[in-house]
XYZ file of C-alpha atoms in Angstrom:
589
model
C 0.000 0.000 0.000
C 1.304 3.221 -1.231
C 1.273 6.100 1.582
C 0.243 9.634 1.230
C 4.057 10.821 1.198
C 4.913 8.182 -1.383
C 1.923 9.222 -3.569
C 2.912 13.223 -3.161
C 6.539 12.529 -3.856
C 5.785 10.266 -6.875
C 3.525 13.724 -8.366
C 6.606 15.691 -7.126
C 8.264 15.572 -10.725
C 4.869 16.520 -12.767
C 4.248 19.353 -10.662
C 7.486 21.035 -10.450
C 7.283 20.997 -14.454
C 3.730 22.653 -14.076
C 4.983 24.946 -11.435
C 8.369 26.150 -13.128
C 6.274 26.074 -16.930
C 2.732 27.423 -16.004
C 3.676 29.075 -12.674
C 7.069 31.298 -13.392
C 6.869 30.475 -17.124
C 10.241 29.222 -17.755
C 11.077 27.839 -20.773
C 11.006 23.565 -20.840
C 15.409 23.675 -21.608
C 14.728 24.697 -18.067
C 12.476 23.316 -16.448
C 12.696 19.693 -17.508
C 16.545 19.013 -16.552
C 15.136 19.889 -13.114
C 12.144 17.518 -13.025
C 14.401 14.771 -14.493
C 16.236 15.138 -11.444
C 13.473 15.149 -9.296
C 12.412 11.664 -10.931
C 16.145 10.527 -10.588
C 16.116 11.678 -6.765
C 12.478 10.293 -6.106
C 13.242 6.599 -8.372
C 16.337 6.096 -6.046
C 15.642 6.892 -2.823
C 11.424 6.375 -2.783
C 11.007 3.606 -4.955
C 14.401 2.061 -4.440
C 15.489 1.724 -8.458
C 19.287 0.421 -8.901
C 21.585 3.585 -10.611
C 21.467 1.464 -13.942
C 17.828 0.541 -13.903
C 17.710 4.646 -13.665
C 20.368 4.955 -16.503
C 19.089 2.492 -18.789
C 15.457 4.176 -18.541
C 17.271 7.679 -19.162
C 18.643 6.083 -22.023
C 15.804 4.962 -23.802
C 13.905 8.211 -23.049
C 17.323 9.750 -24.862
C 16.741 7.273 -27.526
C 13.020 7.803 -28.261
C 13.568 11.497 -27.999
C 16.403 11.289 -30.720
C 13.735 9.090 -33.134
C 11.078 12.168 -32.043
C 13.834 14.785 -33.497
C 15.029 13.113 -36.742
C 10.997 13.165 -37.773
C 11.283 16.870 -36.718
C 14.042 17.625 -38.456
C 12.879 16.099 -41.919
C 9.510 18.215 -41.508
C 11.432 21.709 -40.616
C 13.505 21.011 -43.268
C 11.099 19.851 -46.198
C 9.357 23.212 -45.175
C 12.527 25.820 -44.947
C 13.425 24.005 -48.374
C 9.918 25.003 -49.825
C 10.323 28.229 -48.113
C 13.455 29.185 -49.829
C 12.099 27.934 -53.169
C 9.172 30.029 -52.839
C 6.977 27.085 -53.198
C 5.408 27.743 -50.256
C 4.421 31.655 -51.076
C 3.040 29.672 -54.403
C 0.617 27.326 -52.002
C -0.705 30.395 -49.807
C -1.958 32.654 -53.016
C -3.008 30.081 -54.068
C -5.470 29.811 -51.379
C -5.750 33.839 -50.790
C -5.890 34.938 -54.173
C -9.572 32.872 -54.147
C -11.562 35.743 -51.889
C -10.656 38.810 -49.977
C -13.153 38.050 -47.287
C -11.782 37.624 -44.800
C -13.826 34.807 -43.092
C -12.899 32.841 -46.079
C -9.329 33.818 -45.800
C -9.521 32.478 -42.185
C -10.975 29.235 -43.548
C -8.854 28.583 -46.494
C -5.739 29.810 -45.080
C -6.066 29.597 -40.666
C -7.897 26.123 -41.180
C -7.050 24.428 -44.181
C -3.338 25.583 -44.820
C -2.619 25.065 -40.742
C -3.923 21.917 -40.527
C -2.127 20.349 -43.376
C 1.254 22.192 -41.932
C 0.248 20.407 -38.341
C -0.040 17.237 -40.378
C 3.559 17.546 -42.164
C 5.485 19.461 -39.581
C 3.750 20.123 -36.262
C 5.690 20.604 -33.478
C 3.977 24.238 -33.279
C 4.995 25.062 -36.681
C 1.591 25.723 -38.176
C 0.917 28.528 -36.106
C 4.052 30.370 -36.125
C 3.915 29.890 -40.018
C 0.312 30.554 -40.818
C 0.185 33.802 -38.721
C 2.568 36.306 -40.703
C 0.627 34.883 -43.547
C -2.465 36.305 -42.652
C -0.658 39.579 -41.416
C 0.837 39.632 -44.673
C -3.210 39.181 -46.023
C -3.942 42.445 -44.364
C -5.131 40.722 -40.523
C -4.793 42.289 -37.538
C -1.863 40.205 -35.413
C -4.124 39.430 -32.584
C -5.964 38.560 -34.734
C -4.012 36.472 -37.045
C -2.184 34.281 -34.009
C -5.837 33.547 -32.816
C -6.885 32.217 -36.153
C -4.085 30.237 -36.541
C -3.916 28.922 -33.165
C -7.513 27.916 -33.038
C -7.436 26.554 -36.910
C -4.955 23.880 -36.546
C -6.386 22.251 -33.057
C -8.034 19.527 -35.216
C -5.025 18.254 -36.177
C -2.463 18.040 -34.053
C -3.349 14.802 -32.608
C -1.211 13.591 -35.953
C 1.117 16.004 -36.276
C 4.276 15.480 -38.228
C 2.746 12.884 -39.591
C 1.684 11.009 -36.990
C 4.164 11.191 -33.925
C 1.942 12.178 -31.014
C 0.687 8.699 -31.735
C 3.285 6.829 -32.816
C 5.765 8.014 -30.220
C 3.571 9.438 -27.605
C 1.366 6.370 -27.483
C 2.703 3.464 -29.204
C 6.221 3.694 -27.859
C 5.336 3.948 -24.463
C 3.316 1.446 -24.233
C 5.397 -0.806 -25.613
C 7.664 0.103 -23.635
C 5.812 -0.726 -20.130
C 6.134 -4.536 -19.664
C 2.959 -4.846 -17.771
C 1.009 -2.668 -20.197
C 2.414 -4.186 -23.176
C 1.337 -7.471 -21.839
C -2.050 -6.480 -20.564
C -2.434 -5.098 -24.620
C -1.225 -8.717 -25.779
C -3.830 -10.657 -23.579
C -6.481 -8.597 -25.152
C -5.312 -9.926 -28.598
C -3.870 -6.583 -29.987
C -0.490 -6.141 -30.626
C 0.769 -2.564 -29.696
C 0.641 -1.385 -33.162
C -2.818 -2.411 -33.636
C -3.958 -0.782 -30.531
C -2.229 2.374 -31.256
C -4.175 2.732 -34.417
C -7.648 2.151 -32.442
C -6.477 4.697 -30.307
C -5.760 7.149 -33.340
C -9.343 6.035 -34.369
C -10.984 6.518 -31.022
C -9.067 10.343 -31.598
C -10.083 10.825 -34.757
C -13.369 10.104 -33.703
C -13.906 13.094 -30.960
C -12.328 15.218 -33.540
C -14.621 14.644 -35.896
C -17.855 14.880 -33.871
C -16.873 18.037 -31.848
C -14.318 19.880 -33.891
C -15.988 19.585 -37.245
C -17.595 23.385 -36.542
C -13.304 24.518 -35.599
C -13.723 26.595 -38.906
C -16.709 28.500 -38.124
C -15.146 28.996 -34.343
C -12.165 30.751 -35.362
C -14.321 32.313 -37.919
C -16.631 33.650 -34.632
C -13.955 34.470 -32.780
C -12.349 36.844 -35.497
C -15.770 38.645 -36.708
C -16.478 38.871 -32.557
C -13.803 40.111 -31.244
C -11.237 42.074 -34.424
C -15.193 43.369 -36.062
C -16.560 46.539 -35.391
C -15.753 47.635 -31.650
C -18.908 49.515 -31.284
C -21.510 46.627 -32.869
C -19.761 43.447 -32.017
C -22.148 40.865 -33.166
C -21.609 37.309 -34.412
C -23.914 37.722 -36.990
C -21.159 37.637 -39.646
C -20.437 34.304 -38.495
C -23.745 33.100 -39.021
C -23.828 34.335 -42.934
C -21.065 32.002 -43.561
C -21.990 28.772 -41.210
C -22.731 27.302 -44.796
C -19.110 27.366 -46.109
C -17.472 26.952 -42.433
C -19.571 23.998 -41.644
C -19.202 22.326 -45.197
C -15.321 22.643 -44.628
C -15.218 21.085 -41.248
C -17.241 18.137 -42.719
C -14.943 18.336 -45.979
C -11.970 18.010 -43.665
C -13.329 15.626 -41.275
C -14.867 12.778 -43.378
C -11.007 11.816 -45.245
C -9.704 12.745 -42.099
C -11.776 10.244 -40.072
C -11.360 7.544 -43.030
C -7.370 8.443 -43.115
C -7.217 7.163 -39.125
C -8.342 3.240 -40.257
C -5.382 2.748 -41.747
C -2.966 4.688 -40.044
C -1.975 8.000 -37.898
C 0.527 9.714 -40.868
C -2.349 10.418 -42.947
C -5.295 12.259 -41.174
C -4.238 15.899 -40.618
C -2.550 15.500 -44.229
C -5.561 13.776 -46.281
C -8.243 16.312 -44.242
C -6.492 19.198 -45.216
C -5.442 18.171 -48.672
C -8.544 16.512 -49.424
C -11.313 19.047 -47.589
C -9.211 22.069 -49.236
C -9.450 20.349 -52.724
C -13.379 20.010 -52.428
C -13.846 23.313 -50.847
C -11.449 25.473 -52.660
C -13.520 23.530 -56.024
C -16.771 24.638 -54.568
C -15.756 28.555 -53.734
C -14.586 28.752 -57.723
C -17.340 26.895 -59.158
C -19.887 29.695 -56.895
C -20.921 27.576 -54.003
C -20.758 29.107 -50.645
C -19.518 32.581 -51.960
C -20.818 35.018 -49.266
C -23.247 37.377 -50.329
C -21.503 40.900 -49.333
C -17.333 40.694 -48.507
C -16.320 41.306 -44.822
C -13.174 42.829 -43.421
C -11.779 44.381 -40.223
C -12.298 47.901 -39.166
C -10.420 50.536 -40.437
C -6.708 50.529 -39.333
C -6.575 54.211 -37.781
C -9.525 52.641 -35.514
C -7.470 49.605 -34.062
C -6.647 49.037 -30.672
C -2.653 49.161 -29.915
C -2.783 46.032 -28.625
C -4.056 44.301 -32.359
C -0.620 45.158 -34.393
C 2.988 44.934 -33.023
C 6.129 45.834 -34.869
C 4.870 44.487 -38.223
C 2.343 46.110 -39.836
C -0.609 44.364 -41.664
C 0.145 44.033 -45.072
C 3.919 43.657 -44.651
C 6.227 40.543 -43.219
C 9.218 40.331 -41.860
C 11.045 38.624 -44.679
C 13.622 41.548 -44.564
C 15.048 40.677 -41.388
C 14.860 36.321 -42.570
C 17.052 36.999 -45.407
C 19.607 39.070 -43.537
C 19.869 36.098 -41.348
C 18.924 38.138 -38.288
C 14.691 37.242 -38.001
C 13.033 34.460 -36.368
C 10.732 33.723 -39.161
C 11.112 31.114 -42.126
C 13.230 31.724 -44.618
C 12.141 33.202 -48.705
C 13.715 32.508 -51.699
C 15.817 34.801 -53.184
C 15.062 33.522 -56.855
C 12.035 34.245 -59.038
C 8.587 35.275 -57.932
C 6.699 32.373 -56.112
C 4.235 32.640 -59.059
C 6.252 31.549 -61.482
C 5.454 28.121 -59.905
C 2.257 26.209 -60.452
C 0.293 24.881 -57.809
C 0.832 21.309 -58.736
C 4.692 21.675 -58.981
C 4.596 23.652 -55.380
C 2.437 20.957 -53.905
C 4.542 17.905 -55.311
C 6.802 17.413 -52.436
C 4.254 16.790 -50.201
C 1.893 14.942 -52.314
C 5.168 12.709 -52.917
C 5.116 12.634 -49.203
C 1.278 11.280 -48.855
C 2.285 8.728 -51.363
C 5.857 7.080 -50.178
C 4.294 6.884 -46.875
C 1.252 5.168 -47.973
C 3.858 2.660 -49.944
C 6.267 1.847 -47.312
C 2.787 1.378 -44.518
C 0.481 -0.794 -46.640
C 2.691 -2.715 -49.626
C 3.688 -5.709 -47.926
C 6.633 -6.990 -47.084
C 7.913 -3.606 -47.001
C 6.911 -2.246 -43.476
C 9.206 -5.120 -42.188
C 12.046 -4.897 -44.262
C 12.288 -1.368 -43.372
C 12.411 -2.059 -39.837
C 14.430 -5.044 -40.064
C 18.110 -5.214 -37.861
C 20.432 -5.158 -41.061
C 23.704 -5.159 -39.435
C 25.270 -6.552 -35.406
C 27.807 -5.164 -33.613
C 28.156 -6.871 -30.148
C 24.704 -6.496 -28.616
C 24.106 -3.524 -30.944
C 22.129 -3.089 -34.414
C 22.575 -0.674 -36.763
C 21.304 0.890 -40.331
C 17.792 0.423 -40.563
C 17.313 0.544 -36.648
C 19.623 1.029 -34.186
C 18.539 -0.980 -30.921
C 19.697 -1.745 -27.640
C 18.339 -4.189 -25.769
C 19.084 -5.257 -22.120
C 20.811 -1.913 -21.590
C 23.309 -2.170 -18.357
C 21.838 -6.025 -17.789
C 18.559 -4.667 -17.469
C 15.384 -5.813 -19.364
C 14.917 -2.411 -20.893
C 15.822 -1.661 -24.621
C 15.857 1.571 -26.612
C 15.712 1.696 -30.413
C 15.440 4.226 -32.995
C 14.014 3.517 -36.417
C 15.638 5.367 -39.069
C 14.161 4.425 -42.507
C 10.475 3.510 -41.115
C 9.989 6.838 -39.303
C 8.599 9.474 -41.388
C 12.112 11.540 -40.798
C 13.513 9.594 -43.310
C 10.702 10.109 -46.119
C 10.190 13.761 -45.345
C 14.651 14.190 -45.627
C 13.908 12.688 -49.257
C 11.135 15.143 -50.481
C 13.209 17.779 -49.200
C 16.087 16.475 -51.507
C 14.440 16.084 -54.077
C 12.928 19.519 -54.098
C 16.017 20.656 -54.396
C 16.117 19.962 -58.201
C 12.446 20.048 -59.052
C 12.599 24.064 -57.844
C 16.394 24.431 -59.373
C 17.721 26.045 -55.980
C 21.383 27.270 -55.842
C 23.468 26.266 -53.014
C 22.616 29.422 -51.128
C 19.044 28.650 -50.492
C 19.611 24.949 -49.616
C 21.811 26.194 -46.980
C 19.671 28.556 -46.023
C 17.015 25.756 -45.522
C 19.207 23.474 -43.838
C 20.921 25.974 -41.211
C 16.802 27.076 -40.320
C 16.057 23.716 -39.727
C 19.001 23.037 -37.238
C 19.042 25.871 -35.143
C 15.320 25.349 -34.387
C 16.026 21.802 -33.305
C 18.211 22.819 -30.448
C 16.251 24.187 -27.727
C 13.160 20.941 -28.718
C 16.697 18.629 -28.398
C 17.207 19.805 -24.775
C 13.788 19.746 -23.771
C 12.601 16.701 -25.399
C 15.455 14.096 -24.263
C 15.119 15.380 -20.193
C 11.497 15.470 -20.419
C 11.177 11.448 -22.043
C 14.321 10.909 -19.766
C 11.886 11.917 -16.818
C 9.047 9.915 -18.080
C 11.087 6.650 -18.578
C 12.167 6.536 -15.096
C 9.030 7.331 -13.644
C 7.273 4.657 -16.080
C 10.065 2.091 -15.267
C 10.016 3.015 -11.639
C 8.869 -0.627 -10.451
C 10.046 -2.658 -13.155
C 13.121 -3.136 -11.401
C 11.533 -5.349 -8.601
C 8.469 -7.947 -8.429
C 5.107 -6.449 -6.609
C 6.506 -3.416 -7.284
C 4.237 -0.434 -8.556
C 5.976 2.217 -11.057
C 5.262 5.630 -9.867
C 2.606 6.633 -13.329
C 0.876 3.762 -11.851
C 0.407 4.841 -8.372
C -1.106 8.295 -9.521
C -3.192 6.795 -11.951
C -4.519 4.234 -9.283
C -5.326 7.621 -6.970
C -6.736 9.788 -9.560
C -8.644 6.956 -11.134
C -9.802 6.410 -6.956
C -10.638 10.056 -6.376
C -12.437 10.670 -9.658
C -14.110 7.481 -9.618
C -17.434 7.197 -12.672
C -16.286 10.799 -13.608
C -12.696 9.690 -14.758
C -13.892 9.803 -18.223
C -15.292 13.020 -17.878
C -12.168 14.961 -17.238
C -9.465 12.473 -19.378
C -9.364 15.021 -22.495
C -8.499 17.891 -19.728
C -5.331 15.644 -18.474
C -4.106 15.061 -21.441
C -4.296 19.185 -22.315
C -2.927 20.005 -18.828
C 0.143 18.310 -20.120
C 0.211 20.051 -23.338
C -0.483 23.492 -21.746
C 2.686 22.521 -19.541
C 5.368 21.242 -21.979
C 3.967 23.277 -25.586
C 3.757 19.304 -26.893
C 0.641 16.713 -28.022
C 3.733 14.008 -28.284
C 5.048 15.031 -24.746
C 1.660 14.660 -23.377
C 0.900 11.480 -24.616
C 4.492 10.321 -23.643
C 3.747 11.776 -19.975
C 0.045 10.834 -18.887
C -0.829 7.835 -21.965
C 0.448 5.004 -19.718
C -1.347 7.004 -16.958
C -4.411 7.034 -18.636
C -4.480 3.530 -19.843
C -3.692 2.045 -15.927
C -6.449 4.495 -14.267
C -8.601 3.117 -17.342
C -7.961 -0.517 -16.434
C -8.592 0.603 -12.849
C -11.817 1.583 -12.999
C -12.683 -0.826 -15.663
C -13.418 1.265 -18.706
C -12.220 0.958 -22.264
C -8.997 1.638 -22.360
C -8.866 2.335 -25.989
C -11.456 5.224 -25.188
C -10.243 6.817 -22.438
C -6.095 6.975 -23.997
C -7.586 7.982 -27.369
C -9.272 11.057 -25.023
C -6.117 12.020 -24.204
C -4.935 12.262 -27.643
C -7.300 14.908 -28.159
C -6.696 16.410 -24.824
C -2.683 16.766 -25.541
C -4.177 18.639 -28.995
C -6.616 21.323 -27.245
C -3.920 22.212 -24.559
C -1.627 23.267 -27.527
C -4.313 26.577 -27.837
C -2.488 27.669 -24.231
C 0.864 26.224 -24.478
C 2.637 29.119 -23.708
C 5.643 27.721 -25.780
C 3.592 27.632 -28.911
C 1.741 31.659 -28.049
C 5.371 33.078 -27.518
C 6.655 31.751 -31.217
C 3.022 32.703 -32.891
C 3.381 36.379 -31.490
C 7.226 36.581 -32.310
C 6.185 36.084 -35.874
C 3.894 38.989 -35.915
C 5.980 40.985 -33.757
C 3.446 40.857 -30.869
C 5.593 39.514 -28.190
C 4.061 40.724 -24.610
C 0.482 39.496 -25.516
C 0.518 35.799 -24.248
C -1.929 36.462 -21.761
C -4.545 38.067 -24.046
C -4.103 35.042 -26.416
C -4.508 32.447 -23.545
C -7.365 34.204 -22.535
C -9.314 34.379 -25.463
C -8.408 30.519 -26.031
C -9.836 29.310 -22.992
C -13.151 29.770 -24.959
C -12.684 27.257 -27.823
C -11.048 25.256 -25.531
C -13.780 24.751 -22.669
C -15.926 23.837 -25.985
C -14.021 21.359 -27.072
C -12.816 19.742 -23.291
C -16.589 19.651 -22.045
C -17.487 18.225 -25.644
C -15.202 15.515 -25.790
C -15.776 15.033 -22.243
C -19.399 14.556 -23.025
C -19.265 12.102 -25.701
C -16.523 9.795 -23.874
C -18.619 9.696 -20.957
C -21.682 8.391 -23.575
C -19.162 5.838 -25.336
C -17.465 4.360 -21.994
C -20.777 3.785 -19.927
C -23.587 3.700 -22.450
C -22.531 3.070 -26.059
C -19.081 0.994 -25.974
C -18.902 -0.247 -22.313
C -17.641 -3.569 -23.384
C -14.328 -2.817 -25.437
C -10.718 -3.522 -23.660
């Protein structure tokens, strides 16, 4: 029996990170070092774990955080590349030049172009990309880092093409011998499960955040209209094209999650934007009379920053001396046709859809091609029984969508004719933003491992995930499933990260699941979706929207006026996972 001291000393390491993140708003490079000590401090001398048992768990959080960073890398750098080509410039007219409304700008461009950047790059990309788009459309910043923030929510649950599931969920879980063994008694195998998770996600997502596009359409016309008549009433005149969109995006997007969790965000947004952008041009959905934002001389100060609407701050990218993506310096992005800008990704959607679902090659591309000692490299580099323990760490180089996404990019290279300047333009972007997610990533998996591993070292003992778990699931009791989405957004909210989330509270959620006797599959798949709403007040992800738009100082506004879509969509989901656990789908594992 676990006592109150052991229980608050096991929570010791999750709240310090909320404390140091939410409370004095450090950054995770950090915070997270100091909570992996913490979980060092509290494994040894609480639960009694041998130094290698806490080494080798260190080691595979090091490991799974280096497998989480080569997918990064690939996505920042397929983007810089079509940055500095100017392919990317060619992909956004081609969604503004349809209307200058602006509620269909926010559509087309804060809903359909973020999603599908969630869905190839994530990691808080979309946002800080999407934003000085819309400022360059003319937006308000507020107004544009609201859009974009709230646009993209639907898809971050697969982000970078499918990692907060993949590595948030799968790995984890397979990681956990007890887990991993309660999945194989059900008759899953931890693959299989993950994708009923993604399904169970996709699910929520499609039934509550179908009406995402006329939300940040509301919250734009409500809050950036006409300070004297505020009225959602322009809303309401285009709930026919926002609602068609979300159920555009949603129904490949829900389809896309059968087979796998690469393909949702990307098929929903390439899909849904095909249909819709089709409709707009053949004169569906076209509103009536064109809406735009109040004169300028009549905005607030606290609506524009440094940048004014209209402008970017491409200036200051090429100089080297900006924090925004990088633009070509060769011909005008218009010189490009859509199809040749989109073909990188669209190869993308298609090598991953190869190397997933044309046997035998998923397992030759995960296959052990070459030993050294206890070792294997090429295809995957593993290491099992690390220090004489039973934990192993592996990271899968060619299978991982790092590898695909490192392709495209090269092969962009010739299909746009860059010079060498712009490649290393591209490339030099995409590693300086990997440093401060390299520090922040391996401590904060580091931190998880040991906590998750924190009993494996010794029989009847309980790792410290499962203790909490056991107490929440205790203290919450029939209205666990209720508040699941809002744990897994807590986490987000804390560490800017879906993947981190899942990585932190998914073995959580699946033992206080199995505690209370509820579907498992349900409740972790409602933390999938939780880890995606608390990315709308993940400070990490505000500060780099608003440094785009040169609105830095606002974060508090922006959290504030995203607590709105967010208590939608938490209550929501919460709503409909209470229906599926205890009335609909009581009986699932």
């Amino acid at each position: 029996m676990v006592s109150t001291l052991e229980l608050l000393l096991a929570a010791t390491p999750l709240l310090l990170a909320g404390v140091l993140l939410v409370g004095f708003l450090w950054p995770a490079t950090r915070a997270m070092p100091l909570a992996w000590i913490v979980a060092v401090l509290v494994g040894f001398f609480v639960w009694g774990m041998p130094v290698e048992w806490i080494a080798a768990a260190s080691i595979v959080g090091v490991m799974t955080a280096i497998q989480i960073l080569w997918i990064v890398f690939g996505a920042l750098l397929l983007l810089y590349t079509l940055m500095q080509a100017g392919a990317f410039d060619r992909i956004n007219e081609g969604f503004a030049k349809i209307s200058d409304d602006r509620r269909v700008q926010v559509i087309l461009v804060g809903f359909f172009l973020a999603t599908f950047i969630e869905g190839a790059a994530g990691f808080g990309t979309p946002a800080a990309v999407v934003a000085p788009l819309l400022l360059a459309l003319g937006f308000p910043a507020l107004a544009a880092v609201i859009a974009a923030l709230i646009g993209h929510i639907i898809a971050v649950t697969y982000g970078a093409v499918g990692t907060p599931i993949i590595i948030g969920i799968e790995n984890p879980l397979a990681d956990t011998a007890a887990t991993n063994q309660a999945i194989t008694d059900a008759g899953f195998t931890v693959q299989d499960y993950s994708v009923e998770v993604a399904v169970w996600a996709a699910t929520y997502h499609a039934l509550i955040g179908f009406v995402m596009p006329l939300f940040a359409v509301g919250m734009v016309v409500y809050f950036f209209g006409d300070p004297d008549e505020r009225s959602l009433q322009p809303a309401w005149d285009v709930a026919p094209l926002a609602l068609f969109s979300g159920i555009a995006f949603v129904i490949p997007y829900w389809l896309s999650a059968q087979i796998s969790a690469e393909f949702p965000a990307l098929m929903g947004a390439m899909v849904g934007g095909a249909i819709v952008v089709g409709a707009l041009k053949a004169g569906y959905f076209v509103p009536d009379e064109e809406w735009d934002f109040p004169d300028q001389e009549e905005w607030p100060d606290h609506w524009v920053g440094t940048i004014e609407p209209g402008q970017t701050n491409n200036a200051s990218v090429e100089s080297g001396t900006g924090d925004g993506p990088a633009v070509a310096d060769g011909g005008p992005a218009q010189e490009l046709s859509l199809l040749r800008a989109w073909t990188p990704y669209i190869l993308l959607v298609v090598l991953l859809v190869v190397t997933r679902v044309l046997d035998p090659l998923p397992e030759l591309l995960q296959e052990e091609l070459i030993g050294i000692g206890q070792f294997s490299l090429l295809f995957d580099t593993s290491w099992p029984n690390i220090f004489g323990t039973t934990l192993s760490g592996g990271i899968s180089w060619v299978y991982v969508p790092g590898f695909w996404l490192v392709i495209c990019a090269l092969i962009a290279i010739p299909l746009y004719n860059m010079d060498g300047t712009q490649v290393r333009a591209a490339w030099n972007e995409t590693v300086e933003k990997l440093v401060a997610p390299l520090i922040a990533l391996v401590f904060v998996i580091a931190m998880v491992q040991v906590m998750l591993q924190s009993g494996a070292h010794a029989e009847g003992t309980e790792s410290m995930i499962f203790v909490l778990a056991q107490a929440t699931a205790d203290a919450a009791g029939p209205a666990y499933p209720f508040i699941a989405a809002l744990i897994g957004a807590l986490g987000a909210a804390m560490a800017g990260s879906n993947t981190v989330s899942n990585i932190t509270f998914g073995g959580f959620q699946f033992e206080a699941a199995s505690q209370l006797g509820l579907p498992t599959q349900i409740i972790v798949g409602a933390q999938a979706v939780g880890g995606a709403i608390g990315n709308l007040v993940a400070i990490h992800n505000v500060v780099a929207a608003l440094a785009t738009v040169g609105l830095v100082g606002q974060e508090g506004r922006v959290m504030r006026l995203n607590l709105i879509p967010l208590l939608y969509y938490a209550v929501g989901v919460g709503i409909v996972v209470t229906l599926f656990s205890y009335v609909l789908f009581p009986g699932l594992f």
